[in-house]
């Protein structure tokens, strides 16, 4: 058993005096296909070797007790109250959003330990949701689209956030050494082998601008109104020549990003199959430009990291990843250049913003699993 699982079991036993089941689910970095998931488009995430472990065992106390080691915080509710709870903007919302969908018997204890940085665009939330569902005894076989939908509902139904399904899907269907091409309309996916000669490095801006949450909802609404003008159910069904049917020029630019981004995902997959690293890198940079100018979800820190990275020898491509307004960039870097990349970009960012960025040289990893 992995060292982390042992550690989590020991921490659980020390806290609750019983022996838990343990599950893990990974974070993800999205290579390309940003903000396309809730438009039922194409995305290309990789599950990464940073993950969330959740341990859980029944208690007979009639309460749900949860503890996050990351935050060193605990919460507790009578089991009978769970179904009536509302989201309150607390980290426990993610756990309740799952727990309310599963039978809790006469009580449950839960302990959470994650190496996915919280709120940095590497999907600590979906990792938490999926691992929680498994640890609480979600009964189905893995991998499962039903589990992805259950986890997504914690955000869409309980928390009222109109999130797409990419994060939960990646946490469940991820595969070692490969990216996942997900069609968010059909929910079909294929694994895409990545060329060996490339390292994936996420760089954390260490900022999260307040604007992010409201802007996300606004983008969802802008895309919905663009689809309405065109007369399609979602922008996935729109074609480039129909963009002029969108009356509001801002909504038109948002839609242009979605259409061009879906196309870039396909081109990236093709380039990856051919081992064309330069083309893969070029598409990342184009994606960033589109997110910067058409979709307007970047920020000074993300733009700086993406632009400055491209000046470093051995960087093939760089762009923001995740929702935007902070969080991480994703970079494709020649393996031999990774150390220089970190040093050069780290000191440039520190000099510009007075903040040390955090680097994650990530490896594509397997999706969620029950461990014991
Ligand atoms: P991301 O999913 O990119 O990390 P989100 O804003 O979607 O960013 O989700 C981050 C939130 O998820 C955290 O602010 C916290 O509320 C919750 N969360 C994730 N992991 C944990 C954890 N290990 N312990 C407690 N809360 C967590
Ligand atoms: Mg999230």
PDB file of N, CA and C in Angstrom, residues 262-359:
ATOM      1  N   UNK A 262     -12.224  24.468 -29.501  1.00  0.00           N
ATOM      2  CA  UNK A 262     -12.573  23.086 -29.860  1.00  0.00           C
ATOM      3  C   UNK A 262     -11.706  22.604 -31.028  1.00  0.00           C
ATOM      4  N   UNK A 263     -11.526  23.473 -32.002  1.00  0.00           N
ATOM      5  CA  UNK A 263     -10.697  23.131 -33.161  1.00  0.00           C
ATOM      6  C   UNK A 263      -9.245  22.886 -32.731  1.00  0.00           C
ATOM      7  N   UNK A 264      -8.750  23.729 -31.828  1.00  0.00           N
ATOM      8  CA  UNK A 264      -7.362  23.561 -31.364  1.00  0.00           C
ATOM      9  C   UNK A 264      -7.165  22.233 -30.633  1.00  0.00           C
ATOM     10  N   UNK A 265      -8.178  21.798 -29.913  1.00  0.00           N
ATOM     11  CA  UNK A 265      -8.055  20.501 -29.224  1.00  0.00           C
ATOM     12  C   UNK A 265      -7.800  19.398 -30.251  1.00  0.00           C
ATOM     13  N   UNK A 266      -8.581  19.412 -31.314  1.00  0.00           N
ATOM     14  CA  UNK A 266      -8.415  18.384 -32.356  1.00  0.00           C
ATOM     15  C   UNK A 266      -7.039  18.485 -32.999  1.00  0.00           C
ATOM     16  N   UNK A 267      -6.601  19.709 -33.275  1.00  0.00           N
ATOM     17  CA  UNK A 267      -5.290  19.899 -33.901  1.00  0.00           C
ATOM     18  C   UNK A 267      -4.170  19.463 -32.960  1.00  0.00           C
ATOM     19  N   UNK A 268      -4.358  19.708 -31.679  1.00  0.00           N
ATOM     20  CA  UNK A 268      -3.345  19.310 -30.691  1.00  0.00           C
ATOM     21  C   UNK A 268      -3.227  17.785 -30.635  1.00  0.00           C
ATOM     22  N   UNK A 269      -4.369  17.117 -30.653  1.00  0.00           N
ATOM     23  CA  UNK A 269      -4.366  15.649 -30.617  1.00  0.00           C
ATOM     24  C   UNK A 269      -3.647  15.094 -31.849  1.00  0.00           C
ATOM     25  N   UNK A 270      -3.933  15.703 -32.981  1.00  0.00           N
ATOM     26  CA  UNK A 270      -3.283  15.288 -34.234  1.00  0.00           C
ATOM     27  C   UNK A 270      -1.765  15.504 -34.144  1.00  0.00           C
ATOM     28  N   UNK A 271      -1.368  16.665 -33.650  1.00  0.00           N
ATOM     29  CA  UNK A 271       0.066  16.975 -33.526  1.00  0.00           C
ATOM     30  C   UNK A 271       0.728  16.008 -32.543  1.00  0.00           C
ATOM     31  N   UNK A 272       0.012  15.671 -31.478  1.00  0.00           N
ATOM     32  CA  UNK A 272       0.558  14.762 -30.479  1.00  0.00           C
ATOM     33  C   UNK A 272       0.764  13.370 -31.080  1.00  0.00           C
ATOM     34  N   UNK A 273      -0.190  12.943 -31.900  1.00  0.00           N
ATOM     35  CA  UNK A 273      -0.062  11.633 -32.557  1.00  0.00           C
ATOM     36  C   UNK A 273       1.154  11.591 -33.459  1.00  0.00           C
ATOM     37  N   UNK A 274       1.447  12.740 -34.102  1.00  0.00           N
ATOM     38  CA  UNK A 274       2.602  12.801 -35.008  1.00  0.00           C
ATOM     39  C   UNK A 274       3.901  13.069 -34.250  1.00  0.00           C
ATOM     40  N   UNK A 275       3.801  13.342 -32.960  1.00  0.00           N
ATOM     41  CA  UNK A 275       4.993  13.713 -32.197  1.00  0.00           C
ATOM     42  C   UNK A 275       5.513  15.091 -32.568  1.00  0.00           C
ATOM     43  N   UNK A 276       4.629  15.951 -33.066  1.00  0.00           N
ATOM     44  CA  UNK A 276       5.037  17.289 -33.512  1.00  0.00           C
ATOM     45  C   UNK A 276       4.982  18.261 -32.328  1.00  0.00           C
ATOM     46  N   UNK A 277       6.074  18.306 -31.585  1.00  0.00           N
ATOM     47  CA  UNK A 277       6.112  19.092 -30.350  1.00  0.00           C
ATOM     48  C   UNK A 277       5.959  20.585 -30.601  1.00  0.00           C
ATOM     49  N   UNK A 278       6.550  21.051 -31.682  1.00  0.00           N
ATOM     50  CA  UNK A 278       6.468  22.492 -31.977  1.00  0.00           C
ATOM     51  C   UNK A 278       5.026  22.910 -32.213  1.00  0.00           C
ATOM     52  N   UNK A 279       4.307  22.093 -32.947  1.00  0.00           N
ATOM     53  CA  UNK A 279       2.904  22.404 -33.239  1.00  0.00           C
ATOM     54  C   UNK A 279       2.056  22.335 -31.949  1.00  0.00           C
ATOM     55  N   UNK A 280       2.342  21.347 -31.116  1.00  0.00           N
ATOM     56  CA  UNK A 280       1.620  21.254 -29.843  1.00  0.00           C
ATOM     57  C   UNK A 280       1.833  22.534 -29.032  1.00  0.00           C
ATOM     58  N   UNK A 281       3.083  22.971 -28.986  1.00  0.00           N
ATOM     59  CA  UNK A 281       3.418  24.184 -28.237  1.00  0.00           C
ATOM     60  C   UNK A 281       2.744  25.414 -28.818  1.00  0.00           C
ATOM     61  N   UNK A 282       2.763  25.503 -30.141  1.00  0.00           N
ATOM     62  CA  UNK A 282       2.147  26.655 -30.803  1.00  0.00           C
ATOM     63  C   UNK A 282       0.649  26.742 -30.458  1.00  0.00           C
ATOM     64  N   UNK A 283      -0.004  25.595 -30.414  1.00  0.00           N
ATOM     65  CA  UNK A 283      -1.440  25.576 -30.111  1.00  0.00           C
ATOM     66  C   UNK A 283      -1.715  26.019 -28.680  1.00  0.00           C
ATOM     67  N   UNK A 284      -0.807  25.679 -27.752  1.00  0.00           N
ATOM     68  CA  UNK A 284      -0.990  26.161 -26.371  1.00  0.00           C
ATOM     69  C   UNK A 284      -0.933  27.685 -26.336  1.00  0.00           C
ATOM     70  N   UNK A 285       0.028  28.237 -27.054  1.00  0.00           N
ATOM     71  CA  UNK A 285       0.178  29.693 -27.053  1.00  0.00           C
ATOM     72  C   UNK A 285      -1.052  30.350 -27.682  1.00  0.00           C
ATOM     73  N   UNK A 286      -1.549  29.774 -28.754  1.00  0.00           N
ATOM     74  CA  UNK A 286      -2.763  30.309 -29.396  1.00  0.00           C
ATOM     75  C   UNK A 286      -3.957  30.248 -28.453  1.00  0.00           C
ATOM     76  N   UNK A 287      -4.036  29.155 -27.710  1.00  0.00           N
ATOM     77  CA  UNK A 287      -5.123  29.008 -26.747  1.00  0.00           C
ATOM     78  C   UNK A 287      -5.048  30.123 -25.707  1.00  0.00           C
ATOM     79  N   UNK A 288      -3.837  30.390 -25.230  1.00  0.00           N
ATOM     80  CA  UNK A 288      -3.696  31.462 -24.229  1.00  0.00           C
ATOM     81  C   UNK A 288      -4.153  32.799 -24.806  1.00  0.00           C
ATOM     82  N   UNK A 289      -3.730  33.090 -26.022  1.00  0.00           N
ATOM     83  CA  UNK A 289      -4.116  34.375 -26.648  1.00  0.00           C
ATOM     84  C   UNK A 289      -5.635  34.500 -26.733  1.00  0.00           C
ATOM     85  N   UNK A 290      -6.269  33.413 -27.101  1.00  0.00           N
ATOM     86  CA  UNK A 290      -7.725  33.421 -27.247  1.00  0.00           C
ATOM     87  C   UNK A 290      -8.403  33.627 -25.880  1.00  0.00           C
ATOM     88  N   UNK A 291      -7.841  33.019 -24.845  1.00  0.00           N
ATOM     89  CA  UNK A 291      -8.391  33.187 -23.490  1.00  0.00           C
ATOM     90  C   UNK A 291      -8.118  34.597 -22.962  1.00  0.00           C
ATOM     91  N   UNK A 292      -7.020  35.184 -23.428  1.00  0.00           N
ATOM     92  CA  UNK A 292      -6.638  36.531 -22.994  1.00  0.00           C
ATOM     93  C   UNK A 292      -7.530  37.580 -23.680  1.00  0.00           C
ATOM     94  N   UNK A 293      -7.698  37.460 -24.987  1.00  0.00           N
ATOM     95  CA  UNK A 293      -8.357  38.541 -25.736  1.00  0.00           C
ATOM     96  C   UNK A 293      -9.829  38.274 -26.039  1.00  0.00           C
ATOM     97  N   UNK A 294     -10.182  37.047 -26.396  1.00  0.00           N
ATOM     98  CA  UNK A 294     -11.582  36.765 -26.741  1.00  0.00           C
ATOM     99  C   UNK A 294     -12.409  36.390 -25.510  1.00  0.00           C
ATOM    100  N   UNK A 295     -11.834  35.555 -24.644  1.00  0.00           N
ATOM    101  CA  UNK A 295     -12.611  35.070 -23.503  1.00  0.00           C
ATOM    102  C   UNK A 295     -12.394  35.913 -22.254  1.00  0.00           C
ATOM    103  N   UNK A 296     -11.234  36.607 -22.227  1.00  0.00           N
ATOM    104  CA  UNK A 296     -10.904  37.539 -21.131  1.00  0.00           C
ATOM    105  C   UNK A 296     -11.033  36.924 -19.744  1.00  0.00           C
ATOM    106  N   UNK A 297     -10.307  35.822 -19.551  1.00  0.00           N
ATOM    107  CA  UNK A 297     -10.280  35.198 -18.226  1.00  0.00           C
ATOM    108  C   UNK A 297      -8.851  35.069 -17.679  1.00  0.00           C
ATOM    109  N   UNK A 298      -7.899  35.741 -18.312  1.00  0.00           N
ATOM    110  CA  UNK A 298      -6.540  35.679 -17.767  1.00  0.00           C
ATOM    111  C   UNK A 298      -6.365  36.840 -16.770  1.00  0.00           C
ATOM    112  N   UNK A 299      -5.158  37.080 -16.339  1.00  0.00           N
ATOM    113  CA  UNK A 299      -4.844  38.211 -15.461  1.00  0.00           C
ATOM    114  C   UNK A 299      -3.367  38.517 -15.669  1.00  0.00           C
ATOM    115  N   UNK A 300      -2.875  39.586 -15.066  1.00  0.00           N
ATOM    116  CA  UNK A 300      -1.493  40.015 -15.305  1.00  0.00           C
ATOM    117  C   UNK A 300      -0.503  38.906 -14.963  1.00  0.00           C
ATOM    118  N   UNK A 301      -0.771  38.200 -13.869  1.00  0.00           N
ATOM    119  CA  UNK A 301       0.165  37.156 -13.423  1.00  0.00           C
ATOM    120  C   UNK A 301       0.215  36.000 -14.422  1.00  0.00           C
ATOM    121  N   UNK A 302      -0.951  35.565 -14.896  1.00  0.00           N
ATOM    122  CA  UNK A 302      -0.994  34.460 -15.861  1.00  0.00           C
ATOM    123  C   UNK A 302      -0.361  34.887 -17.191  1.00  0.00           C
ATOM    124  N   UNK A 303      -0.677  36.099 -17.638  1.00  0.00           N
ATOM    125  CA  UNK A 303      -0.108  36.567 -18.907  1.00  0.00           C
ATOM    126  C   UNK A 303       1.418  36.641 -18.815  1.00  0.00           C
ATOM    127  N   UNK A 304       1.899  37.148 -17.690  1.00  0.00           N
ATOM    128  CA  UNK A 304       3.352  37.258 -17.521  1.00  0.00           C
ATOM    129  C   UNK A 304       3.995  35.872 -17.552  1.00  0.00           C
ATOM    130  N   UNK A 305       3.452  34.945 -16.788  1.00  0.00           N
ATOM    131  CA  UNK A 305       4.054  33.597 -16.740  1.00  0.00           C
ATOM    132  C   UNK A 305       4.036  32.927 -18.117  1.00  0.00           C
ATOM    133  N   UNK A 306       2.924  33.075 -18.825  1.00  0.00           N
ATOM    134  CA  UNK A 306       2.826  32.432 -20.142  1.00  0.00           C
ATOM    135  C   UNK A 306       3.797  33.089 -21.130  1.00  0.00           C
ATOM    136  N   UNK A 307       3.840  34.413 -21.129  1.00  0.00           N
ATOM    137  CA  UNK A 307       4.706  35.123 -22.081  1.00  0.00           C
ATOM    138  C   UNK A 307       6.179  34.908 -21.766  1.00  0.00           C
ATOM    139  N   UNK A 308       6.520  35.042 -20.501  1.00  0.00           N
ATOM    140  CA  UNK A 308       7.939  34.942 -20.100  1.00  0.00           C
ATOM    141  C   UNK A 308       8.460  33.523 -20.323  1.00  0.00           C
ATOM    142  N   UNK A 309       7.602  32.534 -20.091  1.00  0.00           N
ATOM    143  CA  UNK A 309       8.020  31.134 -20.283  1.00  0.00           C
ATOM    144  C   UNK A 309       8.477  30.905 -21.716  1.00  0.00           C
ATOM    145  N   UNK A 310       7.799  31.553 -22.667  1.00  0.00           N
ATOM    146  CA  UNK A 310       8.118  31.312 -24.073  1.00  0.00           C
ATOM    147  C   UNK A 310       9.471  31.882 -24.470  1.00  0.00           C
ATOM    148  N   UNK A 311      10.026  32.753 -23.626  1.00  0.00           N
ATOM    149  CA  UNK A 311      11.353  33.301 -23.926  1.00  0.00           C
ATOM    150  C   UNK A 311      12.469  32.395 -23.420  1.00  0.00           C
ATOM    151  N   UNK A 312      12.116  31.341 -22.718  1.00  0.00           N
ATOM    152  CA  UNK A 312      13.135  30.458 -22.145  1.00  0.00           C
ATOM    153  C   UNK A 312      13.401  29.317 -23.116  1.00  0.00           C
ATOM    154  N   UNK A 313      14.681  29.102 -23.410  1.00  0.00           N
ATOM    155  CA  UNK A 313      15.028  28.054 -24.360  1.00  0.00           C
ATOM    156  C   UNK A 313      14.555  26.699 -23.838  1.00  0.00           C
ATOM    157  N   UNK A 314      13.916  25.934 -24.693  1.00  0.00           N
ATOM    158  CA  UNK A 314      13.437  24.625 -24.277  1.00  0.00           C
ATOM    159  C   UNK A 314      11.960  24.608 -23.918  1.00  0.00           C
ATOM    160  N   UNK A 315      11.321  25.815 -23.844  1.00  0.00           N
ATOM    161  CA  UNK A 315       9.867  25.855 -23.630  1.00  0.00           C
ATOM    162  C   UNK A 315       9.179  25.695 -24.982  1.00  0.00           C
ATOM    163  N   UNK A 316       8.285  24.722 -25.076  1.00  0.00           N
ATOM    164  CA  UNK A 316       7.590  24.475 -26.339  1.00  0.00           C
ATOM    165  C   UNK A 316       6.267  25.238 -26.401  1.00  0.00           C
ATOM    166  N   UNK A 317       5.602  25.345 -25.259  1.00  0.00           N
ATOM    167  CA  UNK A 317       4.332  26.054 -25.232  1.00  0.00           C
ATOM    168  C   UNK A 317       3.932  26.362 -23.815  1.00  0.00           C
ATOM    169  N   UNK A 318       3.092  27.387 -23.650  1.00  0.00           N
ATOM    170  CA  UNK A 318       2.653  27.806 -22.310  1.00  0.00           C
ATOM    171  C   UNK A 318       1.298  28.465 -22.430  1.00  0.00           C
ATOM    172  N   UNK A 319       0.439  28.197 -21.457  1.00  0.00           N
ATOM    173  CA  UNK A 319      -0.866  28.873 -21.421  1.00  0.00           C
ATOM    174  C   UNK A 319      -1.462  28.750 -20.022  1.00  0.00           C
ATOM    175  N   UNK A 320      -2.456  29.585 -19.739  1.00  0.00           N
ATOM    176  CA  UNK A 320      -3.184  29.419 -18.484  1.00  0.00           C
ATOM    177  C   UNK A 320      -3.969  28.116 -18.550  1.00  0.00           C
ATOM    178  N   UNK A 321      -4.228  27.505 -17.386  1.00  0.00           N
ATOM    179  CA  UNK A 321      -5.039  26.293 -17.345  1.00  0.00           C
ATOM    180  C   UNK A 321      -6.037  26.420 -16.202  1.00  0.00           C
ATOM    181  N   UNK A 322      -7.204  25.800 -16.336  1.00  0.00           N
ATOM    182  CA  UNK A 322      -8.234  25.952 -15.311  1.00  0.00           C
ATOM    183  C   UNK A 322      -9.108  27.154 -15.626  1.00  0.00           C
ATOM    184  N   UNK A 323      -9.826  27.624 -14.636  1.00  0.00           N
ATOM    185  CA  UNK A 323     -10.820  28.672 -14.866  1.00  0.00           C
ATOM    186  C   UNK A 323     -10.247  30.033 -15.210  1.00  0.00           C
ATOM    187  N   UNK A 324      -9.043  30.333 -14.709  1.00  0.00           N
ATOM    188  CA  UNK A 324      -8.414  31.622 -14.983  1.00  0.00           C
ATOM    189  C   UNK A 324      -8.447  32.546 -13.775  1.00  0.00           C
ATOM    190  N   UNK A 325      -8.109  33.830 -13.992  1.00  0.00           N
ATOM    191  CA  UNK A 325      -8.059  34.850 -12.928  1.00  0.00           C
ATOM    192  C   UNK A 325      -7.131  34.430 -11.784  1.00  0.00           C
ATOM    193  N   UNK A 326      -6.061  33.711 -12.143  1.00  0.00           N
ATOM    194  CA  UNK A 326      -5.139  33.206 -11.128  1.00  0.00           C
ATOM    195  C   UNK A 326      -4.964  31.715 -11.340  1.00  0.00           C
ATOM    196  N   UNK A 327      -4.451  31.037 -10.328  1.00  0.00           N
ATOM    197  CA  UNK A 327      -4.208  29.602 -10.500  1.00  0.00           C
ATOM    198  C   UNK A 327      -2.949  29.363 -11.316  1.00  0.00           C
ATOM    199  N   UNK A 328      -2.988  28.355 -12.156  1.00  0.00           N
ATOM    200  CA  UNK A 328      -1.758  27.871 -12.794  1.00  0.00           C
ATOM    201  C   UNK A 328      -1.701  28.105 -14.296  1.00  0.00           C
ATOM    202  N   UNK A 329      -0.448  28.122 -14.802  1.00  0.00           N
ATOM    203  CA  UNK A 329      -0.220  27.919 -16.229  1.00  0.00           C
ATOM    204  C   UNK A 329       0.226  26.476 -16.426  1.00  0.00           C
ATOM    205  N   UNK A 330       0.042  25.978 -17.652  1.00  0.00           N
ATOM    206  CA  UNK A 330       0.595  24.671 -17.998  1.00  0.00           C
ATOM    207  C   UNK A 330       1.617  24.899 -19.110  1.00  0.00           C
ATOM    208  N   UNK A 331       2.752  24.211 -18.973  1.00  0.00           N
ATOM    209  CA  UNK A 331       3.856  24.413 -19.905  1.00  0.00           C
ATOM    210  C   UNK A 331       4.345  23.080 -20.427  1.00  0.00           C
ATOM    211  N   UNK A 332       4.635  23.028 -21.723  1.00  0.00           N
ATOM    212  CA  UNK A 332       5.325  21.869 -22.290  1.00  0.00           C
ATOM    213  C   UNK A 332       6.781  22.266 -22.441  1.00  0.00           C
ATOM    214  N   UNK A 333       7.662  21.470 -21.821  1.00  0.00           N
ATOM    215  CA  UNK A 333       9.065  21.846 -21.734  1.00  0.00           C
ATOM    216  C   UNK A 333       9.926  20.633 -22.122  1.00  0.00           C
ATOM    217  N   UNK A 334      11.009  20.891 -22.830  1.00  0.00           N
ATOM    218  CA  UNK A 334      11.929  19.787 -23.112  1.00  0.00           C
ATOM    219  C   UNK A 334      12.481  19.286 -21.781  1.00  0.00           C
ATOM    220  N   UNK A 335      12.482  17.962 -21.545  1.00  0.00           N
ATOM    221  CA  UNK A 335      12.865  17.435 -20.234  1.00  0.00           C
ATOM    222  C   UNK A 335      14.208  17.979 -19.723  1.00  0.00           C
ATOM    223  N   UNK A 336      15.182  18.107 -20.605  1.00  0.00           N
ATOM    224  CA  UNK A 336      16.501  18.566 -20.160  1.00  0.00           C
ATOM    225  C   UNK A 336      16.488  20.031 -19.746  1.00  0.00           C
ATOM    226  N   UNK A 337      15.446  20.752 -20.119  1.00  0.00           N
ATOM    227  CA  UNK A 337      15.406  22.195 -19.842  1.00  0.00           C
ATOM    228  C   UNK A 337      14.575  22.536 -18.605  1.00  0.00           C
ATOM    229  N   UNK A 338      14.012  21.523 -17.935  1.00  0.00           N
ATOM    230  CA  UNK A 338      13.061  21.803 -16.852  1.00  0.00           C
ATOM    231  C   UNK A 338      13.709  22.585 -15.702  1.00  0.00           C
ATOM    232  N   UNK A 339      14.919  22.200 -15.307  1.00  0.00           N
ATOM    233  CA  UNK A 339      15.556  22.903 -14.179  1.00  0.00           C
ATOM    234  C   UNK A 339      15.802  24.367 -14.506  1.00  0.00           C
ATOM    235  N   UNK A 340      16.334  24.612 -15.713  1.00  0.00           N
ATOM    236  CA  UNK A 340      16.584  25.998 -16.110  1.00  0.00           C
ATOM    237  C   UNK A 340      15.259  26.777 -16.197  1.00  0.00           C
ATOM    238  N   UNK A 341      14.241  26.102 -16.701  1.00  0.00           N
ATOM    239  CA  UNK A 341      12.904  26.712 -16.808  1.00  0.00           C
ATOM    240  C   UNK A 341      12.438  27.214 -15.440  1.00  0.00           C
ATOM    241  N   UNK A 342      12.568  26.340 -14.442  1.00  0.00           N
ATOM    242  CA  UNK A 342      12.119  26.707 -13.094  1.00  0.00           C
ATOM    243  C   UNK A 342      12.907  27.893 -12.536  1.00  0.00           C
ATOM    244  N   UNK A 343      14.225  27.811 -12.692  1.00  0.00           N
ATOM    245  CA  UNK A 343      15.067  28.889 -12.137  1.00  0.00           C
ATOM    246  C   UNK A 343      14.771  30.220 -12.803  1.00  0.00           C
ATOM    247  N   UNK A 344      14.739  30.196 -14.135  1.00  0.00           N
ATOM    248  CA  UNK A 344      14.589  31.448 -14.868  1.00  0.00           C
ATOM    249  C   UNK A 344      13.210  32.058 -14.622  1.00  0.00           C
ATOM    250  N   UNK A 345      12.184  31.238 -14.744  1.00  0.00           N
ATOM    251  CA  UNK A 345      10.830  31.763 -14.602  1.00  0.00           C
ATOM    252  C   UNK A 345      10.542  32.140 -13.148  1.00  0.00           C
ATOM    253  N   UNK A 346      11.092  31.334 -12.226  1.00  0.00           N
ATOM    254  CA  UNK A 346      10.888  31.619 -10.807  1.00  0.00           C
ATOM    255  C   UNK A 346      11.441  32.976 -10.420  1.00  0.00           C
ATOM    256  N   UNK A 347      12.660  33.277 -10.874  1.00  0.00           N
ATOM    257  CA  UNK A 347      13.231  34.560 -10.453  1.00  0.00           C
ATOM    258  C   UNK A 347      12.592  35.729 -11.200  1.00  0.00           C
ATOM    259  N   UNK A 348      12.189  35.508 -12.443  1.00  0.00           N
ATOM    260  CA  UNK A 348      11.520  36.596 -13.185  1.00  0.00           C
ATOM    261  C   UNK A 348      10.180  36.955 -12.520  1.00  0.00           C
ATOM    262  N   UNK A 349       9.442  35.938 -12.108  1.00  0.00           N
ATOM    263  CA  UNK A 349       8.122  36.180 -11.490  1.00  0.00           C
ATOM    264  C   UNK A 349       8.279  36.850 -10.135  1.00  0.00           C
ATOM    265  N   UNK A 350       9.275  36.370  -9.383  1.00  0.00           N
ATOM    266  CA  UNK A 350       9.548  36.968  -8.074  1.00  0.00           C
ATOM    267  C   UNK A 350       9.889  38.443  -8.220  1.00  0.00           C
ATOM    268  N   UNK A 351      10.722  38.740  -9.216  1.00  0.00           N
ATOM    269  CA  UNK A 351      11.138  40.129  -9.412  1.00  0.00           C
ATOM    270  C   UNK A 351       9.947  40.999  -9.803  1.00  0.00           C
ATOM    271  N   UNK A 352       9.064  40.461 -10.643  1.00  0.00           N
ATOM    272  CA  UNK A 352       7.935  41.245 -11.158  1.00  0.00           C
ATOM    273  C   UNK A 352       6.825  41.419 -10.113  1.00  0.00           C
ATOM    274  N   UNK A 353       6.483  40.334  -9.414  1.00  0.00           N
ATOM    275  CA  UNK A 353       5.302  40.389  -8.544  1.00  0.00           C
ATOM    276  C   UNK A 353       5.624  40.232  -7.054  1.00  0.00           C
ATOM    277  N   UNK A 354       6.899  39.966  -6.731  1.00  0.00           N
ATOM    278  CA  UNK A 354       7.241  39.794  -5.324  1.00  0.00           C
ATOM    279  C   UNK A 354       6.686  38.507  -4.732  1.00  0.00           C
ATOM    280  N   UNK A 355       6.376  37.546  -5.587  1.00  0.00           N
ATOM    281  CA  UNK A 355       5.809  36.268  -5.120  1.00  0.00           C
ATOM    282  C   UNK A 355       6.635  35.127  -5.707  1.00  0.00           C
ATOM    283  N   UNK A 356       6.907  34.120  -4.884  1.00  0.00           N
ATOM    284  CA  UNK A 356       7.574  32.912  -5.405  1.00  0.00           C
ATOM    285  C   UNK A 356       6.517  32.009  -6.025  1.00  0.00           C
ATOM    286  N   UNK A 357       6.619  31.717  -7.301  1.00  0.00           N
ATOM    287  CA  UNK A 357       5.651  30.779  -7.883  1.00  0.00           C
ATOM    288  C   UNK A 357       6.011  29.360  -7.448  1.00  0.00           C
ATOM    289  N   UNK A 358       5.057  28.453  -7.498  1.00  0.00           N
ATOM    290  CA  UNK A 358       5.347  27.053  -7.170  1.00  0.00           C
ATOM    291  C   UNK A 358       5.251  26.227  -8.453  1.00  0.00           C
ATOM    292  N   UNK A 359       6.241  25.348  -8.632  1.00  0.00           N
ATOM    293  CA  UNK A 359       6.323  24.530  -9.848  1.00  0.00           C
ATOM    294  C   UNK A 359       5.910  23.093  -9.535  1.00  0.00           C
TER     295      UNK A 359
END
